[in-house]
């Protein structure tokens, strides 16, 4: 069973540009979550999609957006890039995004490392 | 202020030593998970604990969920260089829905020297 695939793995952008990151979940998983990981803030939740609908959103500005396609693949977009957006962006998938007793069992991809110059 | 306080932040030990990593909060969690992340990779789930007082063992790793479901610990016995990595606790806060959302601690960077 293939894992969560994220592309591209590495990218460099300049301030003001925009970027689109892609995530292919584990086959059969319908929930896709996105996280930002930085040395200072750790892992922070961006948003979650299930059946093409955003069900949950973290505290990030509107420059961060996402979408999910009918095949459960997801993309996230960051517009008007700032230096502080440099981070590892992680995608995670799960069957439903909400397990028994509220346990979210997530399988993470390797991430897309974004550097903003 | 982090919702989940993880300590210590850094741990450098010799092979064969024991260690404990703590994850504390003032909030109640319906579940807590521990992940291990290696450089260039995403976090990999080690264990999920959902019941207060629960203890789970995974070979040399022992995980405990506090009785009040506000804290957790990870104990490694006889650490090996292969245990080196970033250990993260993460949880789902009790009450309300939390689709896809985990609250993470800041992580503990463990280095085990041969």
mmCIF file with all atom_site columns, C-alpha atoms in Angstrom:
data_model
loop_
_atom_site.group_PDB
_atom_site.id
_atom_site.type_symbol
_atom_site.label_atom_id
_atom_site.label_alt_id
_atom_site.label_comp_id
_atom_site.label_asym_id
_atom_site.label_entity_id
_atom_site.label_seq_id
_atom_site.pdbx_PDB_ins_code
_atom_site.Cartn_x
_atom_site.Cartn_y
_atom_site.Cartn_z
_atom_site.occupancy
_atom_site.B_iso_or_equiv
_atom_site.pdbx_formal_charge
_atom_site.auth_seq_id
_atom_site.auth_comp_id
_atom_site.auth_asym_id
_atom_site.auth_atom_id
_atom_site.pdbx_PDB_model_num
ATOM 1   C CA . UNK A 1 1   ? 0.000   0.000  0.000  1.00 0.00 ? 1   UNK A CA 1
ATOM 2   C CA . UNK A 1 2   ? 1.580   3.279  -1.108 1.00 0.00 ? 2   UNK A CA 1
ATOM 3   C CA . UNK A 1 3   ? 1.986   5.914  1.582  1.00 0.00 ? 3   UNK A CA 1
ATOM 4   C CA . UNK A 1 4   ? 1.141   9.597  1.491  1.00 0.00 ? 4   UNK A CA 1
ATOM 5   C CA . UNK A 1 5   ? 2.927   11.275 -1.414 1.00 0.00 ? 5   UNK A CA 1
ATOM 6   C CA . UNK A 1 6   ? 3.803   14.951 -1.407 1.00 0.00 ? 6   UNK A CA 1
ATOM 7   C CA . UNK A 1 7   ? 5.218   16.938 -4.287 1.00 0.00 ? 7   UNK A CA 1
ATOM 8   C CA . UNK A 1 8   ? 7.442   18.790 -4.738 1.00 0.00 ? 8   UNK A CA 1
ATOM 9   C CA . UNK A 1 9   ? 9.783   17.755 -1.936 1.00 0.00 ? 9   UNK A CA 1
ATOM 10  C CA . UNK A 1 10  ? 11.824  20.951 -2.082 1.00 0.00 ? 10  UNK A CA 1
ATOM 11  C CA . UNK A 1 11  ? 11.191  24.344 -3.577 1.00 0.00 ? 11  UNK A CA 1
ATOM 12  C CA . UNK A 1 12  ? 12.570  27.851 -3.389 1.00 0.00 ? 12  UNK A CA 1
ATOM 13  C CA . UNK A 1 13  ? 10.447  30.926 -3.985 1.00 0.00 ? 13  UNK A CA 1
ATOM 14  C CA . UNK A 1 14  ? 10.884  34.656 -3.522 1.00 0.00 ? 14  UNK A CA 1
ATOM 15  C CA . UNK A 1 15  ? 8.757   37.006 -1.472 1.00 0.00 ? 15  UNK A CA 1
ATOM 16  C CA . UNK A 1 16  ? 5.487   37.922 -3.125 1.00 0.00 ? 16  UNK A CA 1
ATOM 17  C CA . UNK A 1 17  ? 5.265   34.789 -5.242 1.00 0.00 ? 17  UNK A CA 1
ATOM 18  C CA . UNK A 1 18  ? 2.707   32.068 -4.723 1.00 0.00 ? 18  UNK A CA 1
ATOM 19  C CA . UNK A 1 19  ? 3.155   28.336 -4.367 1.00 0.00 ? 19  UNK A CA 1
ATOM 20  C CA . UNK A 1 20  ? 0.999   25.238 -4.794 1.00 0.00 ? 20  UNK A CA 1
ATOM 21  C CA . UNK A 1 21  ? 1.796   22.001 -2.979 1.00 0.00 ? 21  UNK A CA 1
ATOM 22  C CA . UNK A 1 22  ? 0.244   18.650 -3.791 1.00 0.00 ? 22  UNK A CA 1
ATOM 23  C CA . UNK A 1 23  ? -0.685  15.664 -1.647 1.00 0.00 ? 23  UNK A CA 1
ATOM 24  C CA . UNK A 1 24  ? -1.891  12.207 -2.676 1.00 0.00 ? 24  UNK A CA 1
ATOM 25  C CA . UNK A 1 25  ? -3.359  10.344 0.313  1.00 0.00 ? 25  UNK A CA 1
ATOM 26  C CA . UNK A 1 26  ? -3.243  6.643  1.000  1.00 0.00 ? 26  UNK A CA 1
ATOM 27  C CA . UNK A 1 27  ? -5.629  4.814  -1.297 1.00 0.00 ? 27  UNK A CA 1
ATOM 28  C CA . UNK A 1 28  ? -9.053  4.710  0.324  1.00 0.00 ? 28  UNK A CA 1
ATOM 29  C CA . UNK A 1 29  ? -8.361  7.560  2.747  1.00 0.00 ? 29  UNK A CA 1
ATOM 30  C CA . UNK A 1 30  ? -10.824 10.389 2.341  1.00 0.00 ? 30  UNK A CA 1
ATOM 31  C CA . UNK A 1 31  ? -9.519  12.856 4.930  1.00 0.00 ? 31  UNK A CA 1
ATOM 32  C CA . UNK A 1 32  ? -6.491  15.017 4.207  1.00 0.00 ? 32  UNK A CA 1
ATOM 33  C CA . UNK A 1 33  ? -4.969  17.409 6.752  1.00 0.00 ? 33  UNK A CA 1
ATOM 34  C CA . UNK A 1 34  ? -2.214  19.949 6.266  1.00 0.00 ? 34  UNK A CA 1
ATOM 35  C CA . UNK A 1 35  ? 0.325   21.092 8.849  1.00 0.00 ? 35  UNK A CA 1
ATOM 36  C CA . UNK A 1 36  ? 3.112   23.644 8.899  1.00 0.00 ? 36  UNK A CA 1
ATOM 37  C CA . UNK A 1 37  ? 6.292   22.717 10.778 1.00 0.00 ? 37  UNK A CA 1
ATOM 38  C CA . UNK A 1 38  ? 8.861   25.337 11.790 1.00 0.00 ? 38  UNK A CA 1
ATOM 39  C CA . UNK A 1 39  ? 11.647  25.224 14.393 1.00 0.00 ? 39  UNK A CA 1
ATOM 40  C CA . UNK A 1 40  ? 10.040  28.000 16.391 1.00 0.00 ? 40  UNK A CA 1
ATOM 41  C CA . UNK A 1 41  ? 6.382   27.012 16.349 1.00 0.00 ? 41  UNK A CA 1
ATOM 42  C CA . UNK A 1 42  ? 6.562   23.257 15.821 1.00 0.00 ? 42  UNK A CA 1
ATOM 43  C CA . UNK A 1 43  ? 3.687   21.583 13.990 1.00 0.00 ? 43  UNK A CA 1
ATOM 44  C CA . UNK A 1 44  ? 0.630   23.734 13.511 1.00 0.00 ? 44  UNK A CA 1
ATOM 45  C CA . UNK A 1 45  ? -2.639  22.664 11.946 1.00 0.00 ? 45  UNK A CA 1
ATOM 46  C CA . UNK A 1 46  ? -3.637  24.449 8.737  1.00 0.00 ? 46  UNK A CA 1
ATOM 47  C CA . UNK A 1 47  ? -6.855  22.761 7.559  1.00 0.00 ? 47  UNK A CA 1
ATOM 48  C CA . UNK A 1 48  ? -8.594  19.465 6.905  1.00 0.00 ? 48  UNK A CA 1
ATOM 49  C CA . UNK A 1 49  ? -10.602 18.297 3.925  1.00 0.00 ? 49  UNK A CA 1
ATOM 50  C CA . UNK A 1 50  ? -13.024 15.408 3.602  1.00 0.00 ? 50  UNK A CA 1
ATOM 51  C CA . UNK A 1 51  ? -14.997 14.594 0.471  1.00 0.00 ? 51  UNK A CA 1
ATOM 52  C CA . UNK A 1 52  ? -13.917 17.873 -1.146 1.00 0.00 ? 52  UNK A CA 1
ATOM 53  C CA . UNK A 1 53  ? -15.194 19.940 1.805  1.00 0.00 ? 53  UNK A CA 1
ATOM 54  C CA . UNK A 1 54  ? -13.105 21.860 4.310  1.00 0.00 ? 54  UNK A CA 1
ATOM 55  C CA . UNK A 1 55  ? -14.271 20.638 7.719  1.00 0.00 ? 55  UNK A CA 1
ATOM 56  C CA . UNK A 1 56  ? -11.723 22.252 9.979  1.00 0.00 ? 56  UNK A CA 1
ATOM 57  C CA . UNK A 1 57  ? -9.373  25.216 9.821  1.00 0.00 ? 57  UNK A CA 1
ATOM 58  C CA . UNK A 1 58  ? -6.477  26.443 11.936 1.00 0.00 ? 58  UNK A CA 1
ATOM 59  C CA . UNK A 1 59  ? -5.428  29.994 12.743 1.00 0.00 ? 59  UNK A CA 1
ATOM 60  C CA . UNK A 1 60  ? -3.619  30.966 9.577  1.00 0.00 ? 60  UNK A CA 1
ATOM 61  C CA . UNK A 1 61  ? -4.223  34.033 7.377  1.00 0.00 ? 61  UNK A CA 1
ATOM 62  C CA . UNK A 1 62  ? -6.339  33.833 4.262  1.00 0.00 ? 62  UNK A CA 1
ATOM 63  C CA . UNK A 1 63  ? -3.187  33.624 2.126  1.00 0.00 ? 63  UNK A CA 1
ATOM 64  C CA . UNK A 1 64  ? -3.209  29.934 2.994  1.00 0.00 ? 64  UNK A CA 1
ATOM 65  C CA . UNK A 1 65  ? -5.860  27.996 1.140  1.00 0.00 ? 65  UNK A CA 1
ATOM 66  C CA . UNK A 1 66  ? -6.519  24.472 0.035  1.00 0.00 ? 66  UNK A CA 1
ATOM 67  C CA . UNK A 1 67  ? -8.804  22.228 -1.886 1.00 0.00 ? 67  UNK A CA 1
ATOM 68  C CA . UNK A 1 68  ? -9.544  18.574 -2.345 1.00 0.00 ? 68  UNK A CA 1
ATOM 69  C CA . UNK A 1 69  ? -10.462 16.776 -5.518 1.00 0.00 ? 69  UNK A CA 1
ATOM 70  C CA . UNK A 1 70  ? -12.954 13.972 -6.063 1.00 0.00 ? 70  UNK A CA 1
ATOM 71  C CA . UNK A 1 71  ? -10.123 11.404 -5.963 1.00 0.00 ? 71  UNK A CA 1
ATOM 72  C CA . UNK A 1 72  ? -9.172  12.725 -2.478 1.00 0.00 ? 72  UNK A CA 1
ATOM 73  C CA . UNK A 1 73  ? -5.951  14.298 -3.716 1.00 0.00 ? 73  UNK A CA 1
ATOM 74  C CA . UNK A 1 74  ? -5.407  17.678 -2.138 1.00 0.00 ? 74  UNK A CA 1
ATOM 75  C CA . UNK A 1 75  ? -3.533  20.857 -2.892 1.00 0.00 ? 75  UNK A CA 1
ATOM 76  C CA . UNK A 1 76  ? -2.644  23.777 -0.721 1.00 0.00 ? 76  UNK A CA 1
ATOM 77  C CA . UNK A 1 77  ? -1.767  27.212 -1.975 1.00 0.00 ? 77  UNK A CA 1
ATOM 78  C CA . UNK A 1 78  ? 0.090   30.049 -0.318 1.00 0.00 ? 78  UNK A CA 1
ATOM 79  C CA . UNK A 1 79  ? -0.174  33.425 -2.006 1.00 0.00 ? 79  UNK A CA 1
ATOM 80  C CA . UNK A 1 80  ? 1.974   36.511 -1.549 1.00 0.00 ? 80  UNK A CA 1
ATOM 81  C CA . UNK A 1 81  ? 4.744   34.570 0.132  1.00 0.00 ? 81  UNK A CA 1
ATOM 82  C CA . UNK A 1 82  ? 6.520   36.030 3.143  1.00 0.00 ? 82  UNK A CA 1
ATOM 83  C CA . UNK A 1 83  ? 9.893   35.070 4.605  1.00 0.00 ? 83  UNK A CA 1
ATOM 84  C CA . UNK A 1 84  ? 8.091   33.590 7.598  1.00 0.00 ? 84  UNK A CA 1
ATOM 85  C CA . UNK A 1 85  ? 6.316   31.090 5.374  1.00 0.00 ? 85  UNK A CA 1
ATOM 86  C CA . UNK A 1 86  ? 9.562   29.143 5.028  1.00 0.00 ? 86  UNK A CA 1
ATOM 87  C CA . UNK A 1 87  ? 8.717   25.790 6.575  1.00 0.00 ? 87  UNK A CA 1
ATOM 88  C CA . UNK A 1 88  ? 8.140   22.111 6.086  1.00 0.00 ? 88  UNK A CA 1
ATOM 89  C CA . UNK A 1 89  ? 4.554   21.601 4.936  1.00 0.00 ? 89  UNK A CA 1
ATOM 90  C CA . UNK A 1 90  ? 3.203   18.215 5.918  1.00 0.00 ? 90  UNK A CA 1
ATOM 91  C CA . UNK A 1 91  ? 0.169   16.467 4.585  1.00 0.00 ? 91  UNK A CA 1
ATOM 92  C CA . UNK A 1 92  ? -1.512  13.656 6.502  1.00 0.00 ? 92  UNK A CA 1
ATOM 93  C CA . UNK A 1 93  ? -4.327  11.339 5.550  1.00 0.00 ? 93  UNK A CA 1
ATOM 94  C CA . UNK A 1 94  ? -6.762  9.207  7.478  1.00 0.00 ? 94  UNK A CA 1
ATOM 95  C CA . UNK A 1 95  ? -9.848  7.191  6.722  1.00 0.00 ? 95  UNK A CA 1
ATOM 96  C CA . UNK A 1 96  ? -12.352 9.571  8.202  1.00 0.00 ? 96  UNK A CA 1
ATOM 97  C CA . UNK A 1 97  ? -10.305 12.150 10.092 1.00 0.00 ? 97  UNK A CA 1
ATOM 98  C CA . UNK A 1 98  ? -12.019 11.205 13.326 1.00 0.00 ? 98  UNK A CA 1
ATOM 99  C CA . UNK A 1 99  ? -11.529 7.833  14.934 1.00 0.00 ? 99  UNK A CA 1
ATOM 100 C CA . UNK A 1 100 ? -13.017 6.203  17.999 1.00 0.00 ? 100 UNK A CA 1
ATOM 101 C CA . UNK A 1 101 ? -12.836 8.319  21.143 1.00 0.00 ? 101 UNK A CA 1
ATOM 102 C CA . UNK A 1 102 ? -11.823 11.247 18.964 1.00 0.00 ? 102 UNK A CA 1
ATOM 103 C CA . UNK A 1 103 ? -8.443  9.738  18.148 1.00 0.00 ? 103 UNK A CA 1
ATOM 104 C CA . UNK A 1 104 ? -7.185  11.118 14.848 1.00 0.00 ? 104 UNK A CA 1
ATOM 105 C CA . UNK A 1 105 ? -4.902  8.438  13.456 1.00 0.00 ? 105 UNK A CA 1
ATOM 106 C CA . UNK A 1 106 ? -2.912  10.288 10.837 1.00 0.00 ? 106 UNK A CA 1
ATOM 107 C CA . UNK A 1 107 ? -0.350  9.004  8.361  1.00 0.00 ? 107 UNK A CA 1
ATOM 108 C CA . UNK A 1 108 ? 2.035   11.741 7.323  1.00 0.00 ? 108 UNK A CA 1
ATOM 109 C CA . UNK A 1 109 ? 3.872   12.273 4.086  1.00 0.00 ? 109 UNK A CA 1
ATOM 110 C CA . UNK A 1 110 ? 7.542   13.273 3.958  1.00 0.00 ? 110 UNK A CA 1
ATOM 111 C CA . UNK A 1 111 ? 6.635   16.919 3.461  1.00 0.00 ? 111 UNK A CA 1
ATOM 112 C CA . UNK A 1 112 ? 7.406   19.744 1.070  1.00 0.00 ? 112 UNK A CA 1
ATOM 113 C CA . UNK A 1 113 ? 10.202  21.997 2.268  1.00 0.00 ? 113 UNK A CA 1
ATOM 114 C CA . UNK A 1 114 ? 9.543   25.564 1.168  1.00 0.00 ? 114 UNK A CA 1
ATOM 115 C CA . UNK A 1 115 ? 12.234  28.218 1.343  1.00 0.00 ? 115 UNK A CA 1
ATOM 116 C CA . UNK A 1 116 ? 11.216  31.820 0.746  1.00 0.00 ? 116 UNK A CA 1
ATOM 117 C CA . UNK A 1 117 ? 14.024  34.223 -0.148 1.00 0.00 ? 117 UNK A CA 1
ATOM 118 C CA . UNK B 2 1   ? 2.099   29.286 25.694 1.00 0.00 ? 1   UNK B CA 1
ATOM 119 C CA . UNK B 2 2   ? 1.991   25.797 24.253 1.00 0.00 ? 2   UNK B CA 1
ATOM 120 C CA . UNK B 2 3   ? -1.138  23.788 24.979 1.00 0.00 ? 3   UNK B CA 1
ATOM 121 C CA . UNK B 2 4   ? 1.051   20.711 25.245 1.00 0.00 ? 4   UNK B CA 1
ATOM 122 C CA . UNK B 2 5   ? 4.329   21.287 27.072 1.00 0.00 ? 5   UNK B CA 1
ATOM 123 C CA . UNK B 2 6   ? 6.942   18.738 26.219 1.00 0.00 ? 6   UNK B CA 1
ATOM 124 C CA . UNK B 2 7   ? 10.156  18.252 28.196 1.00 0.00 ? 7   UNK B CA 1
ATOM 125 C CA . UNK B 2 8   ? 13.012  18.078 27.914 1.00 0.00 ? 8   UNK B CA 1
ATOM 126 C CA . UNK B 2 9   ? 13.551  19.826 24.585 1.00 0.00 ? 9   UNK B CA 1
ATOM 127 C CA . UNK B 2 10  ? 16.922  18.192 24.051 1.00 0.00 ? 10  UNK B CA 1
ATOM 128 C CA . UNK B 2 11  ? 18.295  14.924 25.362 1.00 0.00 ? 11  UNK B CA 1
ATOM 129 C CA . UNK B 2 12  ? 21.780  13.593 24.627 1.00 0.00 ? 12  UNK B CA 1
ATOM 130 C CA . UNK B 2 13  ? 22.603  10.235 26.174 1.00 0.00 ? 13  UNK B CA 1
ATOM 131 C CA . UNK B 2 14  ? 24.865  7.226  25.800 1.00 0.00 ? 14  UNK B CA 1
ATOM 132 C CA . UNK B 2 15  ? 23.726  3.917  24.367 1.00 0.00 ? 15  UNK B CA 1
ATOM 133 C CA . UNK B 2 16  ? 22.222  1.708  27.073 1.00 0.00 ? 16  UNK B CA 1
ATOM 134 C CA . UNK B 2 17  ? 20.875  4.532  29.242 1.00 0.00 ? 17  UNK B CA 1
ATOM 135 C CA . UNK B 2 18  ? 17.198  4.950  30.108 1.00 0.00 ? 18  UNK B CA 1
ATOM 136 C CA . UNK B 2 19  ? 15.218  8.118  29.500 1.00 0.00 ? 19  UNK B CA 1
ATOM 137 C CA . UNK B 2 20  ? 11.776  9.610  29.982 1.00 0.00 ? 20  UNK B CA 1
ATOM 138 C CA . UNK B 2 21  ? 10.066  12.324 27.955 1.00 0.00 ? 21  UNK B CA 1
ATOM 139 C CA . UNK B 2 22  ? 7.099   14.181 29.421 1.00 0.00 ? 22  UNK B CA 1
ATOM 140 C CA . UNK B 2 23  ? 4.096   15.791 27.825 1.00 0.00 ? 23  UNK B CA 1
ATOM 141 C CA . UNK B 2 24  ? 1.938   17.966 30.089 1.00 0.00 ? 24  UNK B CA 1
ATOM 142 C CA . UNK B 2 25  ? -1.137  20.131 29.733 1.00 0.00 ? 25  UNK B CA 1
ATOM 143 C CA . UNK B 2 26  ? -3.704  21.919 31.838 1.00 0.00 ? 26  UNK B CA 1
ATOM 144 C CA . UNK B 2 27  ? -6.372  20.718 29.388 1.00 0.00 ? 27  UNK B CA 1
ATOM 145 C CA . UNK B 2 28  ? -8.015  17.331 29.156 1.00 0.00 ? 28  UNK B CA 1
ATOM 146 C CA . UNK B 2 29  ? -7.378  15.290 26.044 1.00 0.00 ? 29  UNK B CA 1
ATOM 147 C CA . UNK B 2 30  ? -9.587  12.550 24.674 1.00 0.00 ? 30  UNK B CA 1
ATOM 148 C CA . UNK B 2 31  ? -6.490  10.880 23.262 1.00 0.00 ? 31  UNK B CA 1
ATOM 149 C CA . UNK B 2 32  ? -2.751  11.376 23.067 1.00 0.00 ? 32  UNK B CA 1
ATOM 150 C CA . UNK B 2 33  ? -0.343  10.083 20.506 1.00 0.00 ? 33  UNK B CA 1
ATOM 151 C CA . UNK B 2 34  ? 3.409   9.836  20.260 1.00 0.00 ? 34  UNK B CA 1
ATOM 152 C CA . UNK B 2 35  ? 5.229   10.260 16.980 1.00 0.00 ? 35  UNK B CA 1
ATOM 153 C CA . UNK B 2 36  ? 8.867   9.912  15.972 1.00 0.00 ? 36  UNK B CA 1
ATOM 154 C CA . UNK B 2 37  ? 10.264  12.013 13.159 1.00 0.00 ? 37  UNK B CA 1
ATOM 155 C CA . UNK B 2 38  ? 13.600  11.575 11.430 1.00 0.00 ? 38  UNK B CA 1
ATOM 156 C CA . UNK B 2 39  ? 15.324  14.270 9.353  1.00 0.00 ? 39  UNK B CA 1
ATOM 157 C CA . UNK B 2 40  ? 13.745  14.677 5.934  1.00 0.00 ? 40  UNK B CA 1
ATOM 158 C CA . UNK B 2 41  ? 10.719  12.595 6.833  1.00 0.00 ? 41  UNK B CA 1
ATOM 159 C CA . UNK B 2 42  ? 7.265   13.129 8.242  1.00 0.00 ? 42  UNK B CA 1
ATOM 160 C CA . UNK B 2 43  ? 6.246   12.035 11.761 1.00 0.00 ? 43  UNK B CA 1
ATOM 161 C CA . UNK B 2 44  ? 5.530   8.334  12.166 1.00 0.00 ? 44  UNK B CA 1
ATOM 162 C CA . UNK B 2 45  ? 2.932   7.239  14.704 1.00 0.00 ? 45  UNK B CA 1
ATOM 163 C CA . UNK B 2 46  ? 4.295   5.128  17.565 1.00 0.00 ? 46  UNK B CA 1
ATOM 164 C CA . UNK B 2 47  ? 1.230   4.742  19.780 1.00 0.00 ? 47  UNK B CA 1
ATOM 165 C CA . UNK B 2 48  ? -2.211  6.126  20.638 1.00 0.00 ? 48  UNK B CA 1
ATOM 166 C CA . UNK B 2 49  ? -3.523  6.151  24.214 1.00 0.00 ? 49  UNK B CA 1
ATOM 167 C CA . UNK B 2 50  ? -7.161  6.932  24.913 1.00 0.00 ? 50  UNK B CA 1
ATOM 168 C CA . UNK B 2 51  ? -7.958  5.755  28.455 1.00 0.00 ? 51  UNK B CA 1
ATOM 169 C CA . UNK B 2 52  ? -6.797  7.566  31.596 1.00 0.00 ? 52  UNK B CA 1
ATOM 170 C CA . UNK B 2 53  ? -4.099  5.522  33.330 1.00 0.00 ? 53  UNK B CA 1
ATOM 171 C CA . UNK B 2 54  ? -3.468  3.461  30.218 1.00 0.00 ? 54  UNK B CA 1
ATOM 172 C CA . UNK B 2 55  ? 0.002   1.991  29.758 1.00 0.00 ? 55  UNK B CA 1
ATOM 173 C CA . UNK B 2 56  ? 1.205   0.637  26.430 1.00 0.00 ? 56  UNK B CA 1
ATOM 174 C CA . UNK B 2 57  ? 4.493   -1.046 25.641 1.00 0.00 ? 57  UNK B CA 1
ATOM 175 C CA . UNK B 2 58  ? 6.234   -1.204 22.298 1.00 0.00 ? 58  UNK B CA 1
ATOM 176 C CA . UNK B 2 59  ? 9.422   -3.260 22.709 1.00 0.00 ? 59  UNK B CA 1
ATOM 177 C CA . UNK B 2 60  ? 11.716  -0.986 24.770 1.00 0.00 ? 60  UNK B CA 1
ATOM 178 C CA . UNK B 2 61  ? 9.257   1.928  24.722 1.00 0.00 ? 61  UNK B CA 1
ATOM 179 C CA . UNK B 2 62  ? 6.629   2.381  27.430 1.00 0.00 ? 62  UNK B CA 1
ATOM 180 C CA . UNK B 2 63  ? 3.873   4.971  27.058 1.00 0.00 ? 63  UNK B CA 1
ATOM 181 C CA . UNK B 2 64  ? 1.569   6.148  29.822 1.00 0.00 ? 64  UNK B CA 1
ATOM 182 C CA . UNK B 2 65  ? -1.527  8.342  29.767 1.00 0.00 ? 65  UNK B CA 1
ATOM 183 C CA . UNK B 2 66  ? -2.203  10.202 33.004 1.00 0.00 ? 66  UNK B CA 1
ATOM 184 C CA . UNK B 2 67  ? -5.270  9.333  35.088 1.00 0.00 ? 67  UNK B CA 1
ATOM 185 C CA . UNK B 2 68  ? -6.771  12.768 34.442 1.00 0.00 ? 68  UNK B CA 1
ATOM 186 C CA . UNK B 2 69  ? -5.887  12.572 30.731 1.00 0.00 ? 69  UNK B CA 1
ATOM 187 C CA . UNK B 2 70  ? -3.860  15.775 30.961 1.00 0.00 ? 70  UNK B CA 1
ATOM 188 C CA . UNK B 2 71  ? -0.380  14.310 30.620 1.00 0.00 ? 71  UNK B CA 1
ATOM 189 C CA . UNK B 2 72  ? 1.596   11.493 29.109 1.00 0.00 ? 72  UNK B CA 1
ATOM 190 C CA . UNK B 2 73  ? 5.082   10.078 29.259 1.00 0.00 ? 73  UNK B CA 1
ATOM 191 C CA . UNK B 2 74  ? 7.359   8.071  27.027 1.00 0.00 ? 74  UNK B CA 1
ATOM 192 C CA . UNK B 2 75  ? 10.029  5.930  28.664 1.00 0.00 ? 75  UNK B CA 1
ATOM 193 C CA . UNK B 2 76  ? 12.782  4.256  26.655 1.00 0.00 ? 76  UNK B CA 1
ATOM 194 C CA . UNK B 2 77  ? 14.807  1.485  28.252 1.00 0.00 ? 77  UNK B CA 1
ATOM 195 C CA . UNK B 2 78  ? 18.374  0.786  27.142 1.00 0.00 ? 78  UNK B CA 1
ATOM 196 C CA . UNK B 2 79  ? 18.379  3.408  24.393 1.00 0.00 ? 79  UNK B CA 1
ATOM 197 C CA . UNK B 2 80  ? 20.080  2.575  21.106 1.00 0.00 ? 80  UNK B CA 1
ATOM 198 C CA . UNK B 2 81  ? 21.507  4.875  18.401 1.00 0.00 ? 81  UNK B CA 1
ATOM 199 C CA . UNK B 2 82  ? 18.571  3.890  16.209 1.00 0.00 ? 82  UNK B CA 1
ATOM 200 C CA . UNK B 2 83  ? 16.267  5.634  18.703 1.00 0.00 ? 83  UNK B CA 1
ATOM 201 C CA . UNK B 2 84  ? 17.750  8.987  17.704 1.00 0.00 ? 84  UNK B CA 1
ATOM 202 C CA . UNK B 2 85  ? 15.140  11.381 16.371 1.00 0.00 ? 85  UNK B CA 1
ATOM 203 C CA . UNK B 2 86  ? 12.506  13.979 17.194 1.00 0.00 ? 86  UNK B CA 1
ATOM 204 C CA . UNK B 2 87  ? 9.787   12.669 19.503 1.00 0.00 ? 87  UNK B CA 1
ATOM 205 C CA . UNK B 2 88  ? 6.462   14.472 19.391 1.00 0.00 ? 88  UNK B CA 1
ATOM 206 C CA . UNK B 2 89  ? 3.409   14.145 21.562 1.00 0.00 ? 89  UNK B CA 1
ATOM 207 C CA . UNK B 2 90  ? 0.105   15.165 20.027 1.00 0.00 ? 90  UNK B CA 1
ATOM 208 C CA . UNK B 2 91  ? -3.443  15.118 21.238 1.00 0.00 ? 91  UNK B CA 1
ATOM 209 C CA . UNK B 2 92  ? -7.089  15.667 20.528 1.00 0.00 ? 92  UNK B CA 1
ATOM 210 C CA . UNK B 2 93  ? -8.682  18.002 23.067 1.00 0.00 ? 93  UNK B CA 1
ATOM 211 C CA . UNK B 2 94  ? -11.718 16.625 24.835 1.00 0.00 ? 94  UNK B CA 1
ATOM 212 C CA . UNK B 2 95  ? -15.056 17.998 23.737 1.00 0.00 ? 95  UNK B CA 1
ATOM 213 C CA . UNK B 2 96  ? -16.120 19.150 20.297 1.00 0.00 ? 96  UNK B CA 1
ATOM 214 C CA . UNK B 2 97  ? -15.109 17.822 16.941 1.00 0.00 ? 97  UNK B CA 1
ATOM 215 C CA . UNK B 2 98  ? -11.547 18.012 15.767 1.00 0.00 ? 98  UNK B CA 1
ATOM 216 C CA . UNK B 2 99  ? -11.493 16.651 12.265 1.00 0.00 ? 99  UNK B CA 1
ATOM 217 C CA . UNK B 2 100 ? -7.920  16.008 11.235 1.00 0.00 ? 100 UNK B CA 1
ATOM 218 C CA . UNK B 2 101 ? -6.578  18.324 13.924 1.00 0.00 ? 101 UNK B CA 1
ATOM 219 C CA . UNK B 2 102 ? -3.914  17.308 16.381 1.00 0.00 ? 102 UNK B CA 1
ATOM 220 C CA . UNK B 2 103 ? -2.328  19.678 18.892 1.00 0.00 ? 103 UNK B CA 1
ATOM 221 C CA . UNK B 2 104 ? 1.398   19.001 18.994 1.00 0.00 ? 104 UNK B CA 1
ATOM 222 C CA . UNK B 2 105 ? 4.005   19.546 21.660 1.00 0.00 ? 105 UNK B CA 1
ATOM 223 C CA . UNK B 2 106 ? 7.244   21.286 20.686 1.00 0.00 ? 106 UNK B CA 1
ATOM 224 C CA . UNK B 2 107 ? 9.096   17.995 20.515 1.00 0.00 ? 107 UNK B CA 1
ATOM 225 C CA . UNK B 2 108 ? 12.109  16.378 22.145 1.00 0.00 ? 108 UNK B CA 1
ATOM 226 C CA . UNK B 2 109 ? 15.267  15.921 20.102 1.00 0.00 ? 109 UNK B CA 1
ATOM 227 C CA . UNK B 2 110 ? 16.887  12.714 21.301 1.00 0.00 ? 110 UNK B CA 1
ATOM 228 C CA . UNK B 2 111 ? 20.465  11.832 20.403 1.00 0.00 ? 111 UNK B CA 1
ATOM 229 C CA . UNK B 2 112 ? 21.823  8.460  21.470 1.00 0.00 ? 112 UNK B CA 1
ATOM 230 C CA . UNK B 2 113 ? 25.595  8.157  21.166 1.00 0.00 ? 113 UNK B CA 1
ATOM 231 C CA . UNK B 2 114 ? 27.176  4.734  20.515 1.00 0.00 ? 114 UNK B CA 1
#
